[in-house]
C-alpha cells in the first residue's frame, strides 16, 4: 500500500544487510555492507541510476513572494556537477516542506508588528524521480520590504545517497546551522541598518509634513480645515504610527536574544561596513518617486516617503547578498564551500575516516608525529568540552532520553531556544486543523486576503501526496499538542515517520494542506524498513509508535499529529494542481528518518564534536599565523587542488584568507594530495635503489635536501618524500618545497625536507657552497645526477616500509601502508619515551653508563631495533618529549640535533 | 652552455681549499650534537659576556645588549641605551663587603658613553657621558671595587660612577688593551708601547694613578695583551713579536721575533713557503693554561711553552681565515673561532701519546660530496729536533655561522655560545645531556600532573 518506489530502496537495504552478518572477519565498526548487485555495468556507487547529477552539491533556494521557489546558488557552482538536475523543480520541492512558522505580523493583543526569531527547521527529503535525497535546512531572513518582513530561504545538501544523508544528519544539521546562523546574524545587522534608515526617512517625512501643515495654516487662517489639510494630518498620523512601529521593530531586532552556544563561531567581530549605497538604493525603491535632490553624502540622507507605497510587484526584491551583511555573506559562502568539500565522497569513506580519526584521537600524545592536521582537532575538543562529550557517551545507554536531555544533546537547540521558539510561535494545534485562520491571516500582511483558506482546505483534502517528510528536529522536541496526549505521555525523541504533510504554495502565503489526524497502524513492511533506516531500534518499545505516520501540520511545526496512512498514499489532487503551477506535483516521495543522537552512528558522529571542531580550527589558525606559510598545503594545495577545486564556487584561497573568524581553512591533506604523495613515494622507492637511506635520513631527523634544476621535478620528489617526514608539533610538516637562495643554519633547524635549486642563478655558487658547508646537517639527494649523499642505513625497518618490489600499486594504498608502519613506529617511540627506567636512574647514584646500557638494551632487545632504527626511535622520542613539554607549558626553543657520522655517496 | 656547465658541476666544486685541515664528518669526541639558533640582533654581534651561571649578555654593533638565559635560550632583558656600537662590555660583580646586592654590567659604546646596567632588573643604573673619545676597554678591579675605562685616557671610577682618578690623554694613540697586574698595577697597550700604571688611594674620594713604567720593546703595534698567570703576562704585536713579561718587575722574560720561523722552517711544505710572510705574522690573540701560551698568528696556532721557551706544537692552517678569539676550557681543550665562520676544538697531546694511538680511521675523512680525496692528516710534523714535542689535535669543529665568528663563551653546564657577524648567536649543547634533561623534565611534569602514579605503581 505504500507503493512509493522509493520504498524499494529500503527493502533493498534490508537485503544487503544480511551478508553483513556472515562476514565476521572484520571488527564490527569496520564492516561495510557488501555490494549485492551483480550487474556488470553498475558501480556500487551508482545505485540510483535515475540521478541526474554526478556529485553531491549544496543548493540555496528562496521562496520568492513574487516568483515562487527559485534556486539561487549552488556549491560547487559548476553546471557539470548538477548535470540535468532540475533545480527549479527541486527548489519547489524543498521549499514546500518548510515547517517553520515564519509568523510575523500583528499578533492578537499586540498593536505593533512583531518579529519572531524563528528556529530553523531541518528536514530530510527524498525524491525518487530525480534520484535525489536532500538534507534541507530552512531559515528565514528579515527584509523590511518583504511580506511580513520575512524571506524564507533554504539550504539543501543534495545527494544521490540517502544513507549518506541519514548517517550524517546530525553533522549536516550542525554544519548547516552554523551557516544559517551566520547568514541570520548578517541579516539582522543589515535589517537593523535598514530600519535605521527607514526611521530617518520617516522622521524626515514627518518634518516635511509638519512644515507643510504649518505653511497651510499660515496661508489660510480662516479657521477651518480644507480637505487637503485633513489629508495631510492623516498622512502625518500615519507616518507617526509608522515611526513607532519601526522603532519597535528596531528594538526587537536589536534585542535579539544572542543565545549563542558555547563554542560560538561568528562572535564578536562585526565589521563596520554598512552598505549605504545599497541600502539607500533599496530605500529608494520604497516608493519614493521624487527625484533625489540632496547631494550624496557619506552619511545617510533621509528621504521623503509617500504615504502610499507602490505595489509590491513593482519593487525589486533584495538579493540574498543584499539581505545579508557582506562580511557575513562571504563567510557563509566560505562555510558552505567547506561543508561541500567535507562531505564529498562515499558515506562509507566518511564513516571510515571518522573511525580512523577517533582511534587516532586516542593517541593524543604521539599522533602529531605523522598524522595530518585533521586528526588533531578531536583532541582539542576533548580538552575543551569534556562535559559535552560526557553526555554524548552516555547517550547510547539511554535510548529514551527526556526531551530536555535530547535538547542538551543538540547544542543547536538549547532549552532557551526551545522556549523562545515556543513563545514566539503562538500557534495552537487543534483537532480542527484549520481553525487558526486568524493566525495565518495575521501573517504580516494585514491587507492580505484570506482566500487562500479556501484553497487550503481543499488542498488538504487531497493531501496524500507523496512528498515525504522526515522529521524536523523541532518537531521531536516541541511536542505540545494538546490533542495528542499520548505524545505528551511518551515524549520520545525517537524519529518519527511522517508522511504526507505538505503545503501548497500560493502566491500570497504559505499554508498547509493536510488532512487526517487519526492514528494509524503502520504496515509491517514499512516499519521494517523504517527501523532499518534508523539503525535498529529493536530495544525500543516505542518503536512502533514512533514509526507512526504522522501528519505534520506545517503551521504548527512543533506538533506531531497522527495521520491516517491512507491519506498519505498518493492521491491525485486535481484541486491542487488546478490551483496554479505552483503546486507540488504529485510524485513519489520517500519518507526517511534521520538518526537520533542515541544511535550508534550519531554517537560516533556527534554533532558536538563537529561543531566544536569547526570552531577550533580558525582560532588555531589565528593563533599561529606565522606557521601558515609552513603548510605544505598552502604551498601545494594551490597546485594540487587546482584542477579539482576550480569547480567550486570560491577558490580555496579565499577560504584561507586572513580573516580571523573565517571558516576552517583547509589545512588537512586532501585525499587527492595523499594519493598524489603516495603515488610519488611509490615511484620514488621503485626508481631509486637508495630510497632506504633517504627515508632513514628523514625519519632520524636529518634534513634532506633535494637538489635539482627543475622546480617541478624537485617538488615532485619533495611530495614523494613528504609522507616520511615527522611533524615537529601541531603545525604543518617542516617541509620547504622550493628554495632558490643559499641555505642557512636556520633552515636546517626549521625544515627537514628542502627542495633546493641548483645553481642557475648568479648566486648559484653560493647555494652549493653553503650546502657543502652545512653538509653535516643534511643529506643531499641530487635529482639531476640521481645521487644521494647520506649516512648508511643498515636497519631492517625500512625494507618493510619501502619495498621496491612492493605489490602495492595505488598511491592511496601505499600512503595508508606508510601510515600504518609509521604509526607502529610512533607507538614504539611513545613506549620508549615514557618508560621511566630507561631514562632515569632506578637506584640512587646509578651511573650514567648503566642507564645508557639499559636504554640500549631496551631498544635493541625489547623493541628489537637495530642501531639505525634505534636512532629513528630516539629522534621521534625527542620530538615527543619536546612536544609534550611544550604542550604542558614549558617553553622550549626549537633545536637542531645532529650526529657526526660519515656519509656515503649512493649512485644509481 | 653556461647553465649546463654550472648545472653539471659537482656540488662541492667552487670554494673548497684542500690545504686546510679538516676534521671530517665523524667526530667522535665532539660532544656538541645539538644547537639552537638565537636570532634577536640586527647587526654584528661582537661580544659575549657571562653574567652568571645561567645567563650571558651579547653586545651588538647597533648598540643593543641582550641578556639571555643559556638554558632555555630565552631573552631575559633587552637593554637599549647606546646609540652606536658597543666597544666593550664587562660584568662588575656585586661586592658583598660593600653591601651591594646586584651585579652591574658595564657597557661602553662608540657614542662615548658608558652605562651601568642592573643585571637583575635590566635597568640602566648609571650613565657616564663626558668622555672625549670612545672608551675602548673596560676593566674591573674587583679587589679595589673600582673600574677603569681606557680610551684616549685612562680613568678610574668608583662603583657609583664617580671619577676617582684620571691620566692625561695619550699623545700616541688610545688604549687598545688593558689588563690587571699584581700590586694594584694595570698594564695598558697604547700603540707600540706598554704603559704600566699604579693605583693608589689618596683619600676616600680621591685616588692617584701614576705611570710607573713605559715599555717600548715592541717594534709594532701591540695587538694582544694577556695575563698568563700570577707572575707573567704576554703581549703580541702586529709584526709577530711575542714577549713574555714578568708581572712584578715588568722585565722581558722571553722575546720571540717570529713564531713561524722559530718552528721548523725546514719542514714547511712548499705551498706554505709561498705565503706572504708579512701578512701572516700578526698575532691575533693569545690564550694560556698557565704552562703554555697558545698564540694565534693569523690563521695558525702555536703552542709556546713558558718553561722551555720554545714552541712545542703548532698548527699552520688551523683555520681558513684569521682567528678572532681563543680560549682554553677547563677540560684542557682549546677552542678557537675564526673569521671563516667556524669554531674548532683542539686538544694538545704529547708526541708519545700521539704515537701510541694512531690516527683513527675515518677521523680525517674527506669533506665534500663523496669525492674521495687525499687523507689530510699530514699536518703532523716529525720535527722533534725543532722542539716540537706535542701536537695540536683537532677534536671537532662547529659549523653554523655563515660569517665571522666574533667570540664564544663556555658554560660548564650548558656548552658553548658563539656569536657572529651574521647577527646570530648559537647555543651548542651536548645532545645526550639535553636529551637526558628533557626526559627528566618530562617525568617531573608527569609527576606534577599525577600521571606518573600509574607508572610507578606498575613497577
Short mmCIF file of N, CA and C in Angstrom, two decimals, chain A residues 693 696-703 774-780 789-794 867-872 874-875 897-906, chain B residues 22-30 32-33 361-368 370 395-397 432:
data_model
loop_
_atom_site.label_atom_id
_atom_site.label_comp_id
_atom_site.label_asym_id
_atom_site.label_seq_id
_atom_site.Cartn_x
_atom_site.Cartn_y
_atom_site.Cartn_z
N UNK A 693 68.19 4.72 2.64
CA UNK A 693 68.92 5.75 3.38
C UNK A 693 68.27 7.12 3.32
N UNK A 696 65.60 7.02 5.77
CA UNK A 696 66.23 6.97 7.09
C UNK A 696 66.63 8.38 7.54
N UNK A 697 67.17 9.13 6.62
CA UNK A 697 67.55 10.50 6.97
C UNK A 697 66.35 11.27 7.48
N UNK A 698 65.26 11.15 6.76
CA UNK A 698 64.07 11.90 7.16
C UNK A 698 63.55 11.46 8.52
N UNK A 699 63.54 10.15 8.71
CA UNK A 699 62.96 9.65 9.96
C UNK A 699 63.86 9.90 11.15
N UNK A 700 65.15 10.01 10.88
CA UNK A 700 66.05 10.25 12.00
C UNK A 700 66.32 11.73 12.19
N UNK A 701 65.59 12.55 11.51
CA UNK A 701 65.68 13.98 11.79
C UNK A 701 66.79 14.69 11.08
N UNK A 702 67.38 14.05 10.12
CA UNK A 702 68.42 14.72 9.36
C UNK A 702 67.78 15.33 8.13
N UNK A 703 68.01 16.60 7.96
CA UNK A 703 67.38 17.31 6.85
C UNK A 703 67.81 16.69 5.53
N UNK A 774 77.35 23.18 5.12
CA UNK A 774 76.48 22.60 6.14
C UNK A 774 76.20 21.13 5.86
N UNK A 775 77.06 20.49 5.09
CA UNK A 775 76.74 19.14 4.65
C UNK A 775 76.57 18.18 5.81
N UNK A 776 77.13 18.49 6.94
CA UNK A 776 76.98 17.56 8.05
C UNK A 776 75.56 17.53 8.60
N UNK A 777 74.81 18.59 8.30
CA UNK A 777 73.45 18.62 8.82
C UNK A 777 72.43 18.07 7.84
N UNK A 778 72.90 17.73 6.67
CA UNK A 778 71.90 17.40 5.66
C UNK A 778 72.35 16.22 4.82
N UNK A 779 71.37 15.48 4.38
CA UNK A 779 71.59 14.51 3.32
C UNK A 779 71.19 15.17 2.02
N UNK A 780 71.92 14.85 0.98
CA UNK A 780 71.66 15.57 -0.27
C UNK A 780 71.28 14.60 -1.37
N UNK A 789 73.72 11.53 -1.05
CA UNK A 789 74.82 11.51 -0.12
C UNK A 789 74.24 11.58 1.28
N UNK A 790 74.39 10.53 2.00
CA UNK A 790 73.81 10.49 3.34
C UNK A 790 74.41 9.33 4.11
N UNK A 791 74.12 9.27 5.39
CA UNK A 791 74.64 8.17 6.20
C UNK A 791 74.06 6.83 5.77
N UNK A 792 74.78 5.81 6.11
CA UNK A 792 74.38 4.47 5.72
C UNK A 792 73.23 4.00 6.59
N UNK A 793 72.36 3.23 6.00
CA UNK A 793 71.29 2.61 6.78
C UNK A 793 71.42 1.10 6.70
N UNK A 794 71.43 0.46 7.86
CA UNK A 794 71.56 -0.99 7.86
C UNK A 794 70.44 -1.66 8.63
N UNK A 867 70.70 -0.58 15.24
CA UNK A 867 71.25 0.70 15.69
C UNK A 867 70.60 1.87 14.97
N UNK A 868 70.44 1.74 13.67
CA UNK A 868 69.86 2.85 12.92
C UNK A 868 68.39 3.03 13.28
N UNK A 869 67.73 1.90 13.46
CA UNK A 869 66.32 2.02 13.82
C UNK A 869 66.17 2.66 15.20
N UNK A 870 67.12 2.35 16.07
CA UNK A 870 67.09 3.00 17.37
C UNK A 870 67.23 4.50 17.23
N UNK A 871 68.05 4.90 16.30
CA UNK A 871 68.22 6.34 16.07
C UNK A 871 66.90 6.97 15.69
N UNK A 872 66.15 6.28 14.87
CA UNK A 872 64.84 6.82 14.48
C UNK A 872 63.96 6.97 15.70
N UNK A 874 64.85 7.21 18.73
CA UNK A 874 65.35 8.25 19.63
C UNK A 874 64.97 9.64 19.13
N UNK A 875 65.03 9.79 17.85
CA UNK A 875 64.64 11.11 17.32
C UNK A 875 63.16 11.36 17.55
N UNK A 897 69.20 18.85 16.15
CA UNK A 897 70.03 17.76 16.66
C UNK A 897 70.72 17.09 15.47
N UNK A 898 71.93 16.71 15.69
CA UNK A 898 72.66 16.12 14.58
C UNK A 898 73.68 15.15 15.13
N UNK A 899 74.27 14.42 14.24
CA UNK A 899 75.31 13.47 14.62
C UNK A 899 76.51 13.70 13.73
N UNK A 900 77.64 13.41 14.30
CA UNK A 900 78.84 13.45 13.46
C UNK A 900 79.05 12.06 12.91
N UNK A 901 78.35 11.77 11.86
CA UNK A 901 78.53 10.46 11.27
C UNK A 901 78.87 10.63 9.80
N UNK A 902 79.68 9.72 9.30
CA UNK A 902 80.11 9.87 7.91
C UNK A 902 78.98 9.57 6.94
N UNK A 903 79.05 10.20 5.81
CA UNK A 903 78.07 9.96 4.76
C UNK A 903 78.73 9.20 3.63
N UNK A 904 77.94 8.54 2.91
CA UNK A 904 78.46 7.87 1.71
C UNK A 904 77.64 8.35 0.52
N UNK A 905 78.23 8.15 -0.62
CA UNK A 905 77.56 8.61 -1.83
C UNK A 905 76.93 7.42 -2.53
N UNK A 906 75.64 7.51 -2.74
CA UNK A 906 74.94 6.46 -3.47
C UNK A 906 74.70 6.92 -4.90
N UNK B 22 90.96 19.48 7.98
CA UNK B 22 89.54 19.18 8.05
C UNK B 22 89.27 18.06 9.03
N UNK B 23 88.38 18.31 9.92
CA UNK B 23 88.12 17.28 10.94
C UNK B 23 87.27 16.14 10.43
N UNK B 24 86.69 16.29 9.25
CA UNK B 24 85.86 15.21 8.73
C UNK B 24 84.48 15.20 9.36
N UNK B 25 83.76 14.22 8.98
CA UNK B 25 82.38 14.15 9.43
C UNK B 25 82.21 13.39 10.72
N UNK B 26 83.09 12.46 10.93
CA UNK B 26 82.93 11.64 12.11
C UNK B 26 83.78 12.22 13.23
N UNK B 27 83.14 12.86 14.15
CA UNK B 27 83.88 13.49 15.24
C UNK B 27 83.42 12.87 16.54
N UNK B 28 84.03 11.77 16.85
CA UNK B 28 83.54 11.01 17.99
C UNK B 28 83.74 11.76 19.31
N UNK B 29 84.72 12.65 19.33
CA UNK B 29 84.97 13.33 20.59
C UNK B 29 84.31 14.69 20.67
N UNK B 30 83.61 15.03 19.66
CA UNK B 30 82.91 16.31 19.68
C UNK B 30 81.56 16.11 20.34
N UNK B 32 79.21 18.24 21.00
CA UNK B 32 78.14 19.20 20.73
C UNK B 32 77.28 18.70 19.58
N UNK B 33 76.20 18.06 19.91
CA UNK B 33 75.34 17.49 18.88
C UNK B 33 73.95 18.10 18.89
N UNK B 361 90.86 5.75 12.02
CA UNK B 361 90.42 5.73 10.62
C UNK B 361 89.14 6.54 10.47
N UNK B 362 89.11 7.21 9.43
CA UNK B 362 87.89 7.99 9.17
C UNK B 362 87.86 9.28 9.92
N UNK B 363 88.80 9.46 10.79
CA UNK B 363 88.78 10.69 11.57
C UNK B 363 88.99 11.89 10.66
N UNK B 364 89.80 11.67 9.71
CA UNK B 364 90.06 12.77 8.78
C UNK B 364 89.46 12.46 7.42
N UNK B 365 88.34 11.89 7.44
CA UNK B 365 87.77 11.54 6.14
C UNK B 365 87.46 12.80 5.36
N UNK B 366 87.34 12.61 4.13
CA UNK B 366 87.31 13.77 3.25
C UNK B 366 86.00 14.51 3.37
N UNK B 367 86.11 15.79 3.22
CA UNK B 367 84.96 16.66 3.20
C UNK B 367 84.46 16.74 1.77
N UNK B 368 83.29 17.02 1.60
CA UNK B 368 82.78 17.20 0.25
C UNK B 368 81.84 16.09 -0.11
N UNK B 370 81.36 13.21 -1.28
CA UNK B 370 81.73 11.87 -1.66
C UNK B 370 82.89 11.81 -2.62
N UNK B 395 89.84 18.18 17.49
CA UNK B 395 88.83 17.28 18.04
C UNK B 395 87.54 17.36 17.23
N UNK B 396 87.23 18.56 16.89
CA UNK B 396 85.99 18.72 16.15
C UNK B 396 85.81 20.17 15.77
N UNK B 397 84.88 20.41 14.93
CA UNK B 397 84.57 21.80 14.60
C UNK B 397 83.07 22.01 14.63
N UNK B 432 73.36 14.54 24.21
CA UNK B 432 72.99 13.49 25.15
C UNK B 432 72.49 14.08 26.46
#
